[in-house]
Tab-separated table of C-alpha atoms (C1' of nucleotides) in Angstrom:
chain	number	residue	atom	x	y	z
A	13	UNK	CA	-14.908	20.439	29.799
A	14	UNK	CA	-12.262	20.741	33.071
A	15	UNK	CA	-9.309	19.602	34.312
A	16	UNK	CA	-9.276	15.575	34.932
A	17	UNK	CA	-6.869	13.785	37.960
A	18	UNK	CA	-3.725	12.041	36.852
A	19	UNK	CA	-5.668	8.607	36.450
A	20	UNK	CA	-8.754	10.153	34.581
A	21	UNK	CA	-5.863	11.781	32.427
A	22	UNK	CA	-3.688	8.474	32.218
A	23	UNK	CA	-7.068	6.740	31.341
A	24	UNK	CA	-7.706	9.380	28.191
A	25	UNK	CA	-4.728	8.377	27.417
A	26	UNK	CA	-5.353	4.777	26.786
A	27	UNK	CA	-9.283	5.211	25.277
A	28	UNK	CA	-6.819	7.770	22.247
A	29	UNK	CA	-4.268	4.853	21.733
A	30	UNK	CA	-7.948	2.567	21.326
A	31	UNK	CA	-9.441	4.565	19.557
A	32	UNK	CA	-6.501	4.876	17.262
A	33	UNK	CA	-5.935	1.081	16.928
A	34	UNK	CA	-10.174	0.765	16.084
A	35	UNK	CA	-10.233	3.808	13.114
A	36	UNK	CA	-6.500	2.655	11.816
A	37	UNK	CA	-7.484	-1.486	11.408
A	38	UNK	CA	-10.751	0.349	9.860
A	39	UNK	CA	-9.833	2.436	8.215
A	40	UNK	CA	-5.956	2.378	7.196
A	41	UNK	CA	-3.389	5.012	9.076
A	42	UNK	CA	-3.526	7.441	6.599
A	43	UNK	CA	-7.278	7.982	5.212
A	44	UNK	CA	-7.455	8.608	9.003
A	45	UNK	CA	-7.340	12.317	10.642
A	46	UNK	CA	-6.580	12.745	13.933
A	47	UNK	CA	-9.671	14.294	14.472
A	48	UNK	CA	-11.451	11.087	14.034
A	49	UNK	CA	-9.426	9.103	16.581
A	50	UNK	CA	-10.161	11.831	18.855
A	51	UNK	CA	-13.698	12.561	18.353
A	52	UNK	CA	-14.168	7.981	18.525
A	53	UNK	CA	-12.712	8.594	22.295
A	54	UNK	CA	-15.243	11.190	22.969
A	55	UNK	CA	-12.622	13.730	22.854
A	56	UNK	CA	-11.781	16.484	20.462
A	57	UNK	CA	-8.135	16.972	19.124
A	58	UNK	CA	-6.932	18.936	21.315
A	59	UNK	CA	-6.802	16.307	24.203
A	60	UNK	CA	-4.315	14.763	20.758
A	61	UNK	CA	-2.408	17.339	20.430
A	62	UNK	CA	-1.581	17.324	24.724
A	63	UNK	CA	-0.359	14.144	24.744
A	64	UNK	CA	0.907	13.194	21.522
A	65	UNK	CA	2.961	15.374	19.758
A	66	UNK	CA	2.069	14.134	16.227
A	67	UNK	CA	0.532	11.228	14.226
A	68	UNK	CA	3.916	9.852	14.458
A	69	UNK	CA	4.294	9.909	17.570
A	70	UNK	CA	0.921	8.856	18.898
A	71	UNK	CA	1.906	5.179	16.515
A	72	UNK	CA	4.670	4.839	18.004
A	73	UNK	CA	3.178	4.919	21.474
A	74	UNK	CA	0.725	3.130	19.996
A	75	UNK	CA	3.140	0.484	18.880
A	76	UNK	CA	5.034	0.392	22.896
A	77	UNK	CA	2.168	-1.206	24.104
A	78	UNK	CA	2.605	-4.336	22.085
A	79	UNK	CA	6.377	-4.676	22.182
A	80	UNK	CA	6.857	-8.984	21.947
A	81	UNK	CA	10.841	-9.835	21.668
A	82	UNK	CA	11.809	-13.055	20.318
A	83	UNK	CA	14.724	-14.125	22.220
A	84	UNK	CA	11.548	-14.046	25.006
A	85	UNK	CA	9.647	-15.801	23.696
A	86	UNK	CA	12.389	-18.848	24.270
A	87	UNK	CA	12.536	-17.393	27.503
A	88	UNK	CA	10.568	-17.455	28.699
A	89	UNK	CA	9.971	-21.503	28.605
A	90	UNK	CA	13.057	-21.770	30.532
A	91	UNK	CA	12.284	-25.786	31.166
A	92	UNK	CA	15.606	-27.610	31.818
A	93	UNK	CA	14.131	-30.204	29.957
A	94	UNK	CA	13.565	-29.050	27.081
A	95	UNK	CA	17.509	-27.689	26.590
A	96	UNK	CA	17.944	-31.617	24.997
A	97	UNK	CA	14.590	-31.524	23.015
A	98	UNK	CA	15.574	-28.134	21.294
A	99	UNK	CA	12.747	-28.782	18.125
A	100	UNK	CA	10.003	-28.854	21.559
A	101	UNK	CA	11.330	-25.548	22.648
A	102	UNK	CA	10.863	-24.534	18.928
A	103	UNK	CA	7.023	-25.483	19.217
A	104	UNK	CA	6.529	-24.593	21.823
A	105	UNK	CA	8.444	-21.155	21.655
A	106	UNK	CA	5.887	-20.057	18.872
A	107	UNK	CA	2.938	-21.720	20.046
A	108	UNK	CA	3.717	-19.180	23.239
A	109	UNK	CA	4.261	-16.446	20.321
A	110	UNK	CA	0.751	-17.783	18.787
A	111	UNK	CA	-1.429	-17.312	21.723
A	112	UNK	CA	-0.157	-13.862	22.486
A	113	UNK	CA	-0.734	-12.904	19.101
A	114	UNK	CA	-4.772	-13.804	19.850
A	115	UNK	CA	-4.940	-11.093	21.877
A	116	UNK	CA	-7.149	-8.448	20.300
A	117	UNK	CA	-4.717	-5.814	20.832
A	118	UNK	CA	-1.424	-7.427	19.857
A	119	UNK	CA	-3.486	-8.770	16.768
A	120	UNK	CA	-4.990	-5.191	16.059
A	121	UNK	CA	-1.411	-3.624	15.811
A	122	UNK	CA	-0.299	-6.235	13.928
A	123	UNK	CA	-2.695	-5.618	11.094
A	124	UNK	CA	-1.949	-2.172	11.645
A	125	UNK	CA	1.789	-2.580	10.864
A	126	UNK	CA	1.393	-4.881	7.899
A	127	UNK	CA	-2.289	-4.291	6.155
A	128	UNK	CA	-2.315	-0.829	6.805
A	129	UNK	CA	-0.011	1.543	6.405
A	130	UNK	CA	2.376	2.586	4.498
A	131	UNK	CA	5.886	4.023	5.147
A	132	UNK	CA	5.151	6.793	8.017
A	133	UNK	CA	7.887	9.516	9.282
A	134	UNK	CA	10.766	8.398	10.417
A	135	UNK	CA	8.857	5.454	11.554
A	136	UNK	CA	9.324	2.162	9.024
A	137	UNK	CA	7.048	-0.643	8.837
A	138	UNK	CA	9.709	-2.630	6.623
A	139	UNK	CA	12.198	-1.937	8.845
A	140	UNK	CA	10.718	-3.421	11.719
A	141	UNK	CA	9.725	-5.977	10.276
A	142	UNK	CA	13.139	-6.309	9.129
A	143	UNK	CA	14.053	-6.477	12.333
A	144	UNK	CA	11.272	-9.383	13.888
A	145	UNK	CA	11.961	-11.357	10.796
A	146	UNK	CA	15.784	-11.162	11.585
A	147	UNK	CA	15.653	-11.695	15.412
A	148	UNK	CA	13.510	-15.084	14.594
A	149	UNK	CA	15.847	-16.544	12.003
A	150	UNK	CA	18.618	-16.255	14.354
A	151	UNK	CA	16.751	-17.816	16.886
A	152	UNK	CA	15.800	-20.235	14.799
A	153	UNK	CA	18.856	-20.976	13.623
A	154	UNK	CA	20.590	-21.823	17.017
A	155	UNK	CA	17.777	-23.589	18.512
A	156	UNK	CA	18.168	-26.170	15.300
A	157	UNK	CA	21.701	-26.237	15.023
A	158	UNK	CA	21.204	-27.324	18.881
A	159	UNK	CA	18.713	-30.335	17.417
A	160	UNK	CA	20.887	-31.248	14.436
A	161	UNK	CA	24.413	-31.885	16.731
A	162	UNK	CA	22.359	-33.652	18.761
A	163	UNK	CA	21.092	-36.018	15.994
A	164	UNK	CA	17.208	-35.273	15.877
A	165	UNK	CA	17.135	-33.397	12.715
A	166	UNK	CA	17.146	-35.299	9.423
A	167	UNK	CA	20.404	-35.070	7.858
A	168	UNK	CA	19.507	-34.361	4.121
A	169	UNK	CA	18.643	-30.576	5.961
A	170	UNK	CA	20.931	-28.034	7.293
A	171	UNK	CA	19.950	-26.257	10.328
A	172	UNK	CA	20.463	-23.109	7.558
A	173	UNK	CA	17.769	-24.381	5.951
A	174	UNK	CA	15.811	-25.288	8.820
A	175	UNK	CA	15.795	-22.363	9.961
A	176	UNK	CA	14.829	-20.122	6.774
A	177	UNK	CA	11.837	-22.805	6.025
A	178	UNK	CA	10.370	-22.443	9.438
A	179	UNK	CA	10.509	-18.747	9.234
A	180	UNK	CA	9.242	-18.685	6.405
A	181	UNK	CA	5.867	-20.570	6.976
A	182	UNK	CA	5.944	-18.593	10.590
A	183	UNK	CA	5.890	-15.040	8.454
A	184	UNK	CA	3.344	-16.702	5.587
A	185	UNK	CA	0.809	-18.274	8.360
A	186	UNK	CA	1.609	-15.329	10.170
A	187	UNK	CA	0.035	-13.398	7.544
A	188	UNK	CA	-2.771	-15.223	5.874
A	189	UNK	CA	-4.106	-14.737	9.664
A	190	UNK	CA	-3.425	-11.235	9.940
A	191	UNK	CA	-5.721	-10.766	6.847
A	192	UNK	CA	-8.765	-12.306	8.046
A	193	UNK	CA	-8.366	-14.275	11.764
A	194	UNK	CA	-11.676	-15.301	11.732
A	195	UNK	CA	-11.060	-17.976	9.648
A	196	UNK	CA	-8.405	-19.684	11.410
A	197	UNK	CA	-7.053	-19.863	15.095
A	198	UNK	CA	-3.446	-19.049	14.342
A	199	UNK	CA	-3.208	-20.923	18.084
A	200	UNK	CA	-4.698	-24.185	17.124
A	201	UNK	CA	-4.042	-24.753	13.013
A	202	UNK	CA	-1.253	-22.763	13.474
A	203	UNK	CA	0.878	-24.613	16.097
A	204	UNK	CA	-0.550	-26.943	14.207
A	205	UNK	CA	0.954	-27.017	10.814
A	206	UNK	CA	3.909	-25.917	12.635
A	207	UNK	CA	4.301	-29.049	14.521
A	208	UNK	CA	3.807	-31.035	11.267
A	209	UNK	CA	6.668	-28.851	9.417
A	210	UNK	CA	8.617	-30.116	12.687
A	211	UNK	CA	7.685	-33.389	12.497
A	212	UNK	CA	9.433	-33.626	8.260
A	213	UNK	CA	12.063	-32.120	9.357
A	214	UNK	CA	13.077	-34.790	12.604
A	215	UNK	CA	14.778	-37.220	11.409
A	216	UNK	CA	12.902	-40.501	11.244
B	18	UNK	CA	2.745	21.492	-24.838
B	19	UNK	CA	0.836	20.258	-27.463
B	20	UNK	CA	-1.389	17.133	-29.185
B	21	UNK	CA	1.023	14.327	-30.015
B	22	UNK	CA	0.618	11.227	-32.115
B	23	UNK	CA	-2.055	8.069	-30.911
B	24	UNK	CA	1.268	5.866	-29.912
B	25	UNK	CA	2.993	8.569	-28.771
B	26	UNK	CA	0.215	8.656	-26.224
B	27	UNK	CA	-0.001	5.811	-25.623
B	28	UNK	CA	4.047	5.791	-24.534
B	29	UNK	CA	2.927	8.791	-22.068
B	30	UNK	CA	0.610	6.805	-20.927
B	31	UNK	CA	2.586	3.855	-20.278
B	32	UNK	CA	5.244	6.861	-19.052
B	33	UNK	CA	2.669	8.015	-16.535
B	34	UNK	CA	2.282	4.069	-15.142
B	35	UNK	CA	5.519	4.078	-15.031
B	36	UNK	CA	6.475	7.416	-12.697
B	37	UNK	CA	3.328	6.073	-10.498
B	38	UNK	CA	5.340	2.988	-9.980
B	39	UNK	CA	8.280	3.963	-9.235
B	40	UNK	CA	6.848	6.883	-6.736
B	41	UNK	CA	4.480	5.122	-5.302
B	42	UNK	CA	7.100	2.333	-4.378
B	43	UNK	CA	9.263	5.096	-2.873
B	44	UNK	CA	6.812	7.409	-0.882
B	45	UNK	CA	4.119	4.993	-0.252
B	46	UNK	CA	0.709	5.444	-2.557
B	47	UNK	CA	-1.584	8.040	0.322
B	48	UNK	CA	1.707	10.140	1.098
B	49	UNK	CA	2.219	10.293	-3.232
B	50	UNK	CA	0.100	13.491	-5.045
B	51	UNK	CA	-0.992	13.317	-8.028
B	52	UNK	CA	1.717	16.414	-9.072
B	53	UNK	CA	4.059	13.870	-8.050
B	54	UNK	CA	3.310	11.087	-9.995
B	55	UNK	CA	3.412	13.676	-13.490
B	56	UNK	CA	6.044	15.373	-12.252
B	57	UNK	CA	7.989	12.655	-12.417
B	58	UNK	CA	6.923	11.208	-15.632
B	59	UNK	CA	8.012	15.096	-17.698
B	60	UNK	CA	4.295	15.828	-17.484
B	61	UNK	CA	1.530	17.674	-15.600
B	62	UNK	CA	-1.576	16.582	-13.950
B	63	UNK	CA	-3.273	17.489	-16.885
B	64	UNK	CA	-1.626	14.375	-18.801
B	65	UNK	CA	-2.999	12.524	-15.467
B	66	UNK	CA	-6.391	13.470	-15.497
B	67	UNK	CA	-6.562	12.832	-19.313
B	68	UNK	CA	-6.093	9.084	-19.008
B	69	UNK	CA	-7.338	8.416	-16.078
B	70	UNK	CA	-10.311	9.636	-14.071
B	71	UNK	CA	-8.911	9.959	-11.090
B	72	UNK	CA	-6.049	8.206	-8.554
B	73	UNK	CA	-8.353	4.855	-7.787
B	74	UNK	CA	-8.361	4.700	-11.848
B	75	UNK	CA	-4.438	4.755	-11.995
B	76	UNK	CA	-3.567	2.916	-9.735
B	77	UNK	CA	-6.344	0.387	-10.925
B	78	UNK	CA	-4.593	0.799	-14.342
B	79	UNK	CA	-1.326	0.338	-12.869
B	80	UNK	CA	-1.992	-3.541	-11.566
B	81	UNK	CA	-3.684	-4.302	-14.751
B	82	UNK	CA	-0.521	-4.535	-16.272
B	83	UNK	CA	0.777	-7.304	-13.830
B	84	UNK	CA	-2.234	-9.823	-13.978
B	85	UNK	CA	-0.680	-13.095	-12.785
B	86	UNK	CA	-3.612	-15.507	-11.982
B	87	UNK	CA	-1.972	-19.179	-10.698
B	88	UNK	CA	-3.434	-21.236	-12.678
B	89	UNK	CA	-1.876	-19.940	-15.568
B	90	UNK	CA	1.098	-20.736	-14.100
B	91	UNK	CA	0.372	-24.565	-14.241
B	92	UNK	CA	-0.892	-24.369	-17.472
B	93	UNK	CA	1.491	-23.272	-19.097
B	94	UNK	CA	3.919	-26.272	-18.022
B	95	UNK	CA	2.143	-28.714	-19.506
B	96	UNK	CA	4.077	-31.270	-19.948
B	97	UNK	CA	2.915	-34.738	-20.925
B	98	UNK	CA	5.376	-36.546	-19.066
B	99	UNK	CA	4.327	-34.171	-15.601
B	100	UNK	CA	0.634	-35.270	-15.349
B	101	UNK	CA	2.824	-38.176	-13.517
B	102	UNK	CA	5.165	-36.281	-11.330
B	103	UNK	CA	2.805	-34.241	-9.474
B	104	UNK	CA	5.155	-32.846	-7.040
B	105	UNK	CA	7.882	-31.756	-10.140
B	106	UNK	CA	4.692	-30.176	-11.313
B	107	UNK	CA	4.279	-27.789	-8.470
B	108	UNK	CA	8.020	-26.935	-7.966
B	109	UNK	CA	7.797	-25.690	-11.368
B	110	UNK	CA	5.221	-23.339	-11.267
B	111	UNK	CA	6.534	-22.061	-8.595
B	112	UNK	CA	9.179	-21.853	-10.093
B	113	UNK	CA	8.190	-20.207	-12.506
B	114	UNK	CA	5.775	-17.939	-10.902
B	115	UNK	CA	8.963	-17.115	-8.763
B	116	UNK	CA	10.995	-15.943	-12.418
B	117	UNK	CA	7.923	-13.879	-13.287
B	118	UNK	CA	7.878	-12.121	-9.901
B	119	UNK	CA	11.577	-11.343	-10.164
B	120	UNK	CA	10.559	-8.899	-13.250
B	121	UNK	CA	11.430	-4.892	-11.842
B	122	UNK	CA	7.073	-4.628	-12.553
B	123	UNK	CA	5.720	-7.196	-11.301
B	124	UNK	CA	8.037	-6.959	-8.035
B	125	UNK	CA	7.094	-3.335	-7.958
B	126	UNK	CA	3.648	-3.480	-8.154
B	127	UNK	CA	3.378	-6.366	-5.985
B	128	UNK	CA	5.451	-4.826	-3.512
B	129	UNK	CA	2.904	-1.235	-3.707
B	130	UNK	CA	0.676	-3.899	-2.647
B	131	UNK	CA	1.659	-5.279	0.053
B	132	UNK	CA	3.724	-3.086	2.123
B	133	UNK	CA	2.931	0.419	0.978
B	134	UNK	CA	-1.063	0.965	0.174
B	135	UNK	CA	-3.709	0.369	2.354
B	136	UNK	CA	-7.328	0.419	1.810
B	137	UNK	CA	-8.192	2.186	-1.396
B	138	UNK	CA	-11.470	3.407	-2.655
B	139	UNK	CA	-13.237	0.393	-4.173
B	140	UNK	CA	-10.008	-1.351	-4.417
B	141	UNK	CA	-9.629	-3.463	-1.268
B	142	UNK	CA	-6.053	-5.213	-1.489
B	143	UNK	CA	-6.200	-7.677	1.257
B	144	UNK	CA	-9.598	-9.049	0.148
B	145	UNK	CA	-7.308	-8.939	-3.565
B	146	UNK	CA	-4.416	-10.564	-1.992
B	147	UNK	CA	-7.207	-13.383	-0.309
B	148	UNK	CA	-8.304	-14.437	-3.256
B	149	UNK	CA	-4.367	-15.135	-5.203
B	150	UNK	CA	-4.400	-17.168	-1.844
B	151	UNK	CA	-6.971	-19.378	-2.366
B	152	UNK	CA	-6.690	-19.748	-6.046
B	153	UNK	CA	-2.996	-20.813	-5.525
B	154	UNK	CA	-4.322	-23.013	-2.184
B	155	UNK	CA	-6.963	-24.369	-4.161
B	156	UNK	CA	-4.571	-25.746	-7.161
B	157	UNK	CA	-2.171	-26.225	-4.489
B	158	UNK	CA	-4.780	-29.170	-3.515
B	159	UNK	CA	-5.729	-30.061	-5.888
B	160	UNK	CA	-1.945	-31.553	-7.253
B	161	UNK	CA	-1.150	-32.342	-3.700
B	162	UNK	CA	-4.088	-34.996	-3.960
B	163	UNK	CA	-3.146	-36.773	-7.009
B	164	UNK	CA	0.163	-36.742	-5.646
B	165	UNK	CA	-0.720	-38.613	-2.897
B	166	UNK	CA	-3.391	-40.657	-4.946
B	167	UNK	CA	-0.391	-41.628	-7.259
B	168	UNK	CA	1.493	-42.473	-3.497
B	169	UNK	CA	4.069	-39.409	-3.765
B	170	UNK	CA	3.143	-38.191	-0.823
B	171	UNK	CA	4.606	-39.243	3.450
B	172	UNK	CA	2.014	-41.274	4.803
B	173	UNK	CA	1.182	-39.093	7.786
B	174	UNK	CA	0.903	-36.085	5.747
B	175	UNK	CA	-2.708	-34.963	4.383
B	176	UNK	CA	-3.275	-33.577	0.713
B	177	UNK	CA	-4.868	-30.619	2.486
B	178	UNK	CA	-2.198	-29.889	4.972
B	179	UNK	CA	0.921	-30.133	2.587
B	180	UNK	CA	-1.036	-27.393	0.881
B	181	UNK	CA	-1.743	-25.493	3.011
B	182	UNK	CA	2.289	-25.438	4.907
B	183	UNK	CA	3.350	-24.752	0.827
B	184	UNK	CA	1.118	-21.942	0.701
B	185	UNK	CA	2.194	-20.615	4.039
B	186	UNK	CA	5.458	-20.957	2.228
B	187	UNK	CA	5.133	-19.118	-0.508
B	188	UNK	CA	3.473	-16.426	1.159
B	189	UNK	CA	6.455	-16.252	3.486
B	190	UNK	CA	9.231	-15.857	1.340
B	191	UNK	CA	6.892	-13.609	-0.936
B	192	UNK	CA	6.708	-11.294	2.107
B	193	UNK	CA	10.228	-11.590	2.994
B	194	UNK	CA	11.375	-11.086	-0.215
B	195	UNK	CA	9.147	-7.695	-1.432
B	196	UNK	CA	10.913	-6.854	1.896
B	197	UNK	CA	14.468	-6.215	0.553
B	198	UNK	CA	14.866	-8.020	-3.065
B	199	UNK	CA	18.146	-6.975	-2.768
B	200	UNK	CA	19.456	-9.525	0.474
B	201	UNK	CA	18.506	-12.957	-2.120
B	202	UNK	CA	16.407	-13.736	-5.151
B	203	UNK	CA	14.026	-15.676	-5.527
B	204	UNK	CA	13.861	-17.549	-7.707
B	205	UNK	CA	16.956	-19.224	-7.437
B	206	UNK	CA	16.678	-19.449	-3.353
B	207	UNK	CA	13.371	-19.240	-3.136
B	208	UNK	CA	13.171	-22.298	-5.537
B	209	UNK	CA	15.617	-23.935	-3.703
B	210	UNK	CA	13.632	-23.838	-0.330
B	211	UNK	CA	10.870	-25.209	-2.039
B	212	UNK	CA	12.238	-27.907	-3.785
B	213	UNK	CA	13.177	-28.650	0.136
B	214	UNK	CA	10.373	-28.560	1.460
B	215	UNK	CA	8.957	-30.852	-1.357
B	216	UNK	CA	11.378	-33.332	-0.693
B	217	UNK	CA	10.702	-33.014	2.941
B	218	UNK	CA	7.131	-34.157	2.033
B	219	UNK	CA	7.696	-36.764	-0.609
B	220	UNK	CA	6.839	-40.367	0.130
B	221	UNK	CA	10.851	-41.712	0.760
C	23	DC	C1'	-5.450	25.605	-46.668
C	24	DT	C1'	-9.031	25.424	-42.653
C	25	DT	C1'	-11.199	23.493	-39.630
C	26	DG	C1'	-11.461	19.834	-35.441
C	27	DT	C1'	-10.216	17.631	-32.683
C	28	DG	C1'	-6.813	15.323	-29.768
C	29	DA	C1'	-3.270	15.626	-26.354
C	30	DC	C1'	-1.872	17.908	-23.222
C	31	DA	C1'	-0.921	22.722	-19.931
C	32	DT	C1'	-2.706	25.588	-17.168
C	33	DA	C1'	-6.204	28.729	-13.803
C	34	DC	C1'	-9.673	28.498	-10.572
C	35	DA	C1'	-12.137	27.155	-6.608
C	36	DG	C1'	-13.270	24.456	-2.924
C	37	DG	C1'	-12.349	21.222	0.614
C	38	DA	C1'	-9.654	18.895	3.944
C	39	DA	C1'	-5.830	17.768	7.561
C	40	DT	C1'	-2.234	20.374	10.528
C	41	DG	C1'	0.116	22.904	14.032
C	42	DA	C1'	-0.404	26.762	16.521
C	43	DA	C1'	-2.375	30.257	19.346
C	44	DT	C1'	-5.446	30.413	22.059
C	45	DG	C1'	-9.342	30.080	26.094
C	46	DT	C1'	-10.840	27.713	30.470
C	47	DA	C1'	-12.076	25.416	34.431
C	48	DA	C1'	-10.928	22.438	37.717
C	49	DA	C1'	-6.768	19.518	40.693
C	50	DT	C1'	-3.092	20.990	43.165
C	51	DC	C1'	0.400	23.584	45.075
C	52	DT	C1'	1.474	26.509	49.017
D	20	DA	C1'	-7.771	30.673	49.730
D	21	DG	C1'	-5.126	32.714	46.588
D	22	DA	C1'	-2.300	31.259	43.003
D	23	DT	C1'	-0.695	28.237	39.298
D	24	DT	C1'	-0.697	25.057	36.599
D	25	DT	C1'	-3.189	20.773	34.024
D	26	DA	C1'	-5.816	18.365	31.248
D	27	DC	C1'	-8.346	19.507	27.918
D	28	DA	C1'	-11.510	22.682	24.151
D	29	DT	C1'	-12.012	25.620	20.711
D	30	DT	C1'	-10.576	28.605	17.362
D	31	DC	C1'	-7.495	29.798	13.646
D	32	DA	C1'	-4.133	30.426	9.678
D	33	DT	C1'	-1.750	27.814	6.578
D	34	DT	C1'	-0.874	24.298	3.519
D	35	DC	C1'	-1.787	20.532	0.579
D	36	DC	C1'	-4.376	18.346	-2.706
D	37	DT	C1'	-8.574	17.654	-5.380
D	38	DG	C1'	-11.399	17.748	-9.006
D	39	DT	C1'	-12.748	21.054	-12.883
D	40	DA	C1'	-12.630	24.336	-16.674
D	41	DT	C1'	-10.201	27.138	-19.633
D	42	DG	C1'	-6.534	27.588	-22.760
D	43	DT	C1'	-3.591	26.185	-26.889
D	44	DC	C1'	-1.127	23.924	-30.080
D	45	DA	C1'	-0.140	20.546	-33.048
D	46	DC	C1'	-1.921	16.816	-36.408
D	47	DA	C1'	-5.572	14.488	-39.401
D	48	DA	C1'	-8.910	14.491	-42.897
D	49	DG	C1'	-11.818	17.175	-46.405
DNA sequence: CTTGTGACATACAGGAATGAATGTAAATCT
DNA sequence: AGATTTACATTCATTCCTGTATGTCACAAG
């Protein structure tokens, strides 16, 4: 067609990213062509190559819309009363993250990252997942250490082991839920299981 | 070259599958061509198309070499003394599975399935993972129910919740370890954490 | 010994995807 | 209003991979 206004151009850019999410999730990243993405957004490949350098660039732009640093989750629930109840702080932070995960955009992009893309140009999904896991495990260790100092952790459970158990549990729930999110809600069922696990870890 | 004896032909078939494992793991399934696999095995594409119908067929043959039904793991440790200690049976079965996972072939194929392939022809890795997860969860539920009947489970922990917690833990450990198996041994560290979790679940 | 077939290698045709080049009409600038 | 740039659409050349067809040579049967 013809030139659009700046706002319209930004809209088509978003539309292309939306289309990429949907097609990537349906057919996998490697097996979708830029043509398919463009058609699904009602555009042609020209639009894609205008807004993005190539497929990897588009992919990265898609990821940028859902960045969710784990520390931020804990920082968001900065109620002073929780300083003395670190286990409760952990629970709330995780529930916070789970609820954010259930937003369709976050769910789709994470499902793509975890299940529908392989190694990809200079983007290595495994490295990204490792980063996230390490960050989460570090934050968990901090708070479990705090809990141990306050005597709220079982004596036979070291803070490091507690953090590793919880991180593995989170990862498992995350993967299970991403595989088919229709089976259960991670915000309710997942939070429930996390709370239960925290009860198992709490000093009686 | 020329015709080999039957044993040599079977050997080249295995060599092709080995090569497929290595290249798939390194570059991802979608981004490796049959040419690359053949060259990596010191053959040409002709050999591949002789032994396998196409890429999907080769992929499936690769999977067939590592089938590991979860029930089999529990059946293998069929010591009668364990009938009365279901938690110990679970622990041993999981340790058994973890040790088998550390065989290079099993580790590579599972890493490929989980992290390096997308949807693929008539093979859906997610469906396979779902099957495995359901099977594992079912077996776990059975044994945790048995443990509950014997009064070996904490009263505030239902067998279903116990099974789901354990399955999520297993999945998380599995994924974490597959991402980089050099960081820790799942047979030792993983089994340790599983044993610890079972302690948390045991009635005091 | 020769003959057939098994186990590959090589050659060829076709499609599909990429990236660049070019076209174009409207929006914005001056 | 004219010039320029923006935001795309269209076309084209190139590469890559697949699948098939054909060639080839060694082993085993007769």
